[in-house]
Short mmCIF file of C-alpha atoms in Angstrom, two decimals:
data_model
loop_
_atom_site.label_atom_id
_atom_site.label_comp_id
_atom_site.label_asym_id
_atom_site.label_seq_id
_atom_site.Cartn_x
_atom_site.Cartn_y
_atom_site.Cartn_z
CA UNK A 1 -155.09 146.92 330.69
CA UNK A 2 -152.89 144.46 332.85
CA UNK A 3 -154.63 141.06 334.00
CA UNK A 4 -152.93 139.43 336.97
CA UNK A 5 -153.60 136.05 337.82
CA UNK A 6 -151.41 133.33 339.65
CA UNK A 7 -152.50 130.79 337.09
CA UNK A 8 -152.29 130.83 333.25
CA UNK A 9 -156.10 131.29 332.98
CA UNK A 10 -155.18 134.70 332.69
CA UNK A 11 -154.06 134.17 329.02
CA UNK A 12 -157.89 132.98 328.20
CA UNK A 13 -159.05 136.55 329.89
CA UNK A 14 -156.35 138.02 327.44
CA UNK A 15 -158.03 136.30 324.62
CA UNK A 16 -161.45 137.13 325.52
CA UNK A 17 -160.64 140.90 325.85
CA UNK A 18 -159.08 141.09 322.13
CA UNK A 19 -161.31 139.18 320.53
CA UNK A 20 -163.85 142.03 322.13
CA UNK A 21 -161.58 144.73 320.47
CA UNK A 22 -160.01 146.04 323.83
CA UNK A 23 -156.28 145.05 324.42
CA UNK A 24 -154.62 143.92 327.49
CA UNK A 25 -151.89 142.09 328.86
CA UNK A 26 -151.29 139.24 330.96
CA UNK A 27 -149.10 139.05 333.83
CA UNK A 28 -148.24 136.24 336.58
CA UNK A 29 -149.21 137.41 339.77
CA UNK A 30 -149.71 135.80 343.26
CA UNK A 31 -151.06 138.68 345.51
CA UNK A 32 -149.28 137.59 348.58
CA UNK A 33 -146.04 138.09 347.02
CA UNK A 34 -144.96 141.90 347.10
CA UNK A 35 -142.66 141.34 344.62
CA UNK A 36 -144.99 140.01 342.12
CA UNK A 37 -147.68 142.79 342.58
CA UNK A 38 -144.79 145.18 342.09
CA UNK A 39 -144.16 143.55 338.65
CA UNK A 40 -147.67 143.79 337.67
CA UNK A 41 -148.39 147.43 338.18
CA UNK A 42 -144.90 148.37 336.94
CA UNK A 43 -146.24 146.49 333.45
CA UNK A 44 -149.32 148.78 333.21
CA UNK A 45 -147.59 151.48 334.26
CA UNK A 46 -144.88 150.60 330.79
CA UNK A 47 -147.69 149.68 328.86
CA UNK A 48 -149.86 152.55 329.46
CA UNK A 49 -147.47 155.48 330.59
CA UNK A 50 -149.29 155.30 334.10
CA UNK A 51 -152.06 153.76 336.73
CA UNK A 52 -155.65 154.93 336.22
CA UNK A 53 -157.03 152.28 338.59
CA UNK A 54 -156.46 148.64 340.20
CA UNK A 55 -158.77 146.22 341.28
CA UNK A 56 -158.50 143.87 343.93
CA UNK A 57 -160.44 140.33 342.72
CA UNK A 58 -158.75 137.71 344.43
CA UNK A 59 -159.88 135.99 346.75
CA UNK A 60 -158.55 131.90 348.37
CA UNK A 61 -159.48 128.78 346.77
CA UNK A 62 -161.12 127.40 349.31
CA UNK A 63 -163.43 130.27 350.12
CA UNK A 64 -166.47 127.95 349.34
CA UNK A 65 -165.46 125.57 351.84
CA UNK A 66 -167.93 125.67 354.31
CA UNK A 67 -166.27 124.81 357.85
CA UNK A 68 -167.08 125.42 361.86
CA UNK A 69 -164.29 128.11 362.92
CA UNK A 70 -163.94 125.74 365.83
CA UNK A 71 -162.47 123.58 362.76
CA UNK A 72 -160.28 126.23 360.83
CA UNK A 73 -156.52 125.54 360.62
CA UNK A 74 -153.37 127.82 360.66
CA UNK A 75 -153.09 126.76 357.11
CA UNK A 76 -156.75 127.80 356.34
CA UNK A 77 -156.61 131.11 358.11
CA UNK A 78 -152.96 131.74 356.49
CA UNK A 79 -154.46 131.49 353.06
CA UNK A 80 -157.82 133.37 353.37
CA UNK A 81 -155.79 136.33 355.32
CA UNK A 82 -153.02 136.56 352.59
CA UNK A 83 -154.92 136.48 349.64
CA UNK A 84 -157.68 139.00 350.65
CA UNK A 85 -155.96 141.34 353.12
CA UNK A 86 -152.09 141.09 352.61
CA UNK A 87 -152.87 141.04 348.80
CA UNK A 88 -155.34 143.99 348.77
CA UNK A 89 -152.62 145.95 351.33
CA UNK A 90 -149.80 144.70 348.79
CA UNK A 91 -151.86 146.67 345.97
CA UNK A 92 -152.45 149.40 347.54
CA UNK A 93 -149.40 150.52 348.93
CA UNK A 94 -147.61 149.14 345.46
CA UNK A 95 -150.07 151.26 343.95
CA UNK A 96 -150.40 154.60 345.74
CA UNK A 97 -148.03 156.55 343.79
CA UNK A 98 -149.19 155.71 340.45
CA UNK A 99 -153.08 156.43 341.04
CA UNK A 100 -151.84 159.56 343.17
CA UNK A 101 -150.33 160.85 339.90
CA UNK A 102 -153.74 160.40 338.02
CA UNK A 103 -156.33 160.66 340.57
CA UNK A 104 -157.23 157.44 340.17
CA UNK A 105 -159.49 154.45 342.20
CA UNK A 106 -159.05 151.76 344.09
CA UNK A 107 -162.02 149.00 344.27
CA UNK A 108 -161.92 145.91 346.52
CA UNK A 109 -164.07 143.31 345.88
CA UNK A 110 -166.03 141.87 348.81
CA UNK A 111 -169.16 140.21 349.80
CA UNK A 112 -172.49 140.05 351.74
CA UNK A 113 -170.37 137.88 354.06
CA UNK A 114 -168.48 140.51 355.15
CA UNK A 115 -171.77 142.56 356.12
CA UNK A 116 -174.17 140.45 357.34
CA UNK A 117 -171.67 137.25 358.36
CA UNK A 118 -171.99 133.21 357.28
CA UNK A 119 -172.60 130.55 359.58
CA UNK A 120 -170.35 128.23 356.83
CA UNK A 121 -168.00 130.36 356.19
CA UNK A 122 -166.31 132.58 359.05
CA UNK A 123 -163.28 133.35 357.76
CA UNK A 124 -164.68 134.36 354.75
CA UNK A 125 -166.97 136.71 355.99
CA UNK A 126 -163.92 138.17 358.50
CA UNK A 127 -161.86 138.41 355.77
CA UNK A 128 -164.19 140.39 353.85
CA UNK A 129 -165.82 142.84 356.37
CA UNK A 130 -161.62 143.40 356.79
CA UNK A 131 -161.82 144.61 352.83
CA UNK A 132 -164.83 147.03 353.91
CA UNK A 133 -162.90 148.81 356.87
CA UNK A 134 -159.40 148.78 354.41
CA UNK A 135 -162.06 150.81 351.95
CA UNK A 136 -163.32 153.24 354.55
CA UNK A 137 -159.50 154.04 356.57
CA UNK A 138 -158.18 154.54 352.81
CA UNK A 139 -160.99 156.43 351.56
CA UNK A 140 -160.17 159.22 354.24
CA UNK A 141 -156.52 159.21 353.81
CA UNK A 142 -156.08 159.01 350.24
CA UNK A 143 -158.84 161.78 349.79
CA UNK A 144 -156.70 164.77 349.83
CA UNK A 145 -154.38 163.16 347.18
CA UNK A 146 -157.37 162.52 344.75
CA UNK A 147 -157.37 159.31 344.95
CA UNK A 148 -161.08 157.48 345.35
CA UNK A 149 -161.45 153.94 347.10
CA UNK A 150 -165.16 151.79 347.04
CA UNK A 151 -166.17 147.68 347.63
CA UNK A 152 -168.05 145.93 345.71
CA UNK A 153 -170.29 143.48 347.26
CA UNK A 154 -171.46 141.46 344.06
CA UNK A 155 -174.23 138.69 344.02
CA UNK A 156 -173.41 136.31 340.86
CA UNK A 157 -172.75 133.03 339.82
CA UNK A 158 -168.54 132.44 339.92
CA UNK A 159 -166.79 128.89 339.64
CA UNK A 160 -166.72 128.84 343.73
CA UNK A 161 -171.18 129.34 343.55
CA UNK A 162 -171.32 126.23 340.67
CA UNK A 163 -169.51 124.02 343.20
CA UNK A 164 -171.65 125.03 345.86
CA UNK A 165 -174.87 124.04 343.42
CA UNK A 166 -173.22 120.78 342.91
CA UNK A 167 -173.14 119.97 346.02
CA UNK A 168 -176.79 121.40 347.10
CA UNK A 169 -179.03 121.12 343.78
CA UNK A 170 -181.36 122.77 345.36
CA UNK A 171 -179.08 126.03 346.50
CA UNK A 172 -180.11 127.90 343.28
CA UNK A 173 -183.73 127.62 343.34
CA UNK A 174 -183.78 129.11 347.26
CA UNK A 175 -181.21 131.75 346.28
CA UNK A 176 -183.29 132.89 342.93
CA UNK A 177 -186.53 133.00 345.21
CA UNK A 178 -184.50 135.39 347.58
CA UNK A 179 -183.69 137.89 345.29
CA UNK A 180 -186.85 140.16 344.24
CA UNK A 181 -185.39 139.86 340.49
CA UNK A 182 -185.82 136.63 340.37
CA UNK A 183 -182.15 135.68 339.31
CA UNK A 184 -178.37 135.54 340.17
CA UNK A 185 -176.04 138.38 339.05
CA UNK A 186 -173.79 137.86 335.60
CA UNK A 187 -170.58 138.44 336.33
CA UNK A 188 -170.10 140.20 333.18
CA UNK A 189 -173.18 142.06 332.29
CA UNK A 190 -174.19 142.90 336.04
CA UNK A 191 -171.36 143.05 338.14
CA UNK A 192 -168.74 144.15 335.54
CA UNK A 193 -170.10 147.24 334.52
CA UNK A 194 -170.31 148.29 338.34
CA UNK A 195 -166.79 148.13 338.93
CA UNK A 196 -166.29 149.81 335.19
CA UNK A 197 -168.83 153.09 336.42
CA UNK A 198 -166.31 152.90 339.86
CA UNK A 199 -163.22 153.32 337.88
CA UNK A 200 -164.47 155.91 335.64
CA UNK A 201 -164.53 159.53 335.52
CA UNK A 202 -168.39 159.52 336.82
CA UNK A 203 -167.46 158.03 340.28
CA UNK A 204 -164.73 160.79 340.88
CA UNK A 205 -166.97 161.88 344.11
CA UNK A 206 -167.76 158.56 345.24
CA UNK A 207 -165.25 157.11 347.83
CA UNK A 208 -165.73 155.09 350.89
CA UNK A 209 -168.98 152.83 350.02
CA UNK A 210 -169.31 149.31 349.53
CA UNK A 211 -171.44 149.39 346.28
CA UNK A 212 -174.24 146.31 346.60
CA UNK A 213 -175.09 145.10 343.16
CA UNK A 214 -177.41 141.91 344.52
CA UNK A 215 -180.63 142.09 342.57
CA UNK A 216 -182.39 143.52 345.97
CA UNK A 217 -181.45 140.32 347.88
CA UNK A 218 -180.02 142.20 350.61
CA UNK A 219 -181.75 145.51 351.00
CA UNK A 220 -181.30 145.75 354.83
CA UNK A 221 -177.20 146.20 354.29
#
């Protein structure tokens, strides 16, 4: 396994995977740069003899910055539009030949935003519904090649939702009372294990969906 991160926090994901018993490798990686995406799957391609699956999992800084669209900037579209579209095109086309050669998947992250929109958070939610229509126009062309492509709309708490608590202490009682489980996702024992099933053999025949793993809170989507 490669982990790709701009920052070094990737070496602490590293760390955490061995200690677990699994083995993986780090590699610097800003999505918007072709170049650097290149790098990273040619380094699990070397490490591993070939690409099984990618996932696309980044997403801008400042997505939890909630804003009027009346007061987004150039700057602020810029850097949601490169790091979720240009970086999840940049991995897929980067990526195409190695999963065609094993049949492999394809899973983009997203969000309720992207279904059901956000009043704080246009661009966000734009960027995001983007991700869903990038899963469905794949998921019919890559289909005769073998190759599967899904979303995954998680509900959990992530550094971005523990700012937004800070600021509104009272953000995690109404959003626990919304969901019919009573809680927020974990990232690692609710969410992870979605996008695991996705890039496994048992989702070879699913392709196309955005997989909501929410807890119920959205059951209209």
């Amino acid at each position: 396994m490669v982990v790709a991160s701009p920052g070094d926090n990737g070496l602490a994901t590293v760390a955490d995977i061995d200690e677990r018993g699994g083995s993986a490798t780090w590699v610097r990686c800003d999505v918007t740069a072709r170049t650097d995406v290149r790098r990273a799957i040619d380094a699990a391609v070397g490490a591993t003899g070939g690409l099984d699956a990618i996932v696309h999992n980044a997403t801008s800084r400042r997505s939890s910055e909630p804003i009027e669209l009346e007061r987004v900037t150039g700057d602020l579209w810029h850097d949601h539009a490169s790091v979720s579209l240009r970086g999840a095109y940049y991995c897929a086309v980067e990526a195409f030949p190695h999963l065609q050669a094993r049949r492999g998947r394809l899973v983009l992250m997203t969000s309720p935003a992207g279904m059901e929109g956000s009043r704080t958070l246009p661009v966000y939610g734009m960027v995001k519904a983007a991700l869903r229509g990038m899963a469905k126009s794949l998921a019919r062309e890559w289909a005769p090649a073998g190759v599967t492509v899904a979303a995954v709309s998680p509900l959990a708490m992530t550094p971005a939702m523990e700012t937004a608590f800070a600021e509104d202490p009272e953000l995690h009682a109404r959003l626990a009372a919304a969901v019919p489980m009573g809680r927020l996702g974990d990232a690692e024992t609710d969410i992870g294990p979605v996008v695991a099933f996705l890039i496994g053999d048992g989702a070879r025949y699913i392709t196309g969906q955005t997989i909501v793993v929410d807890g119920g809170r959205y059951l209209g989507l």
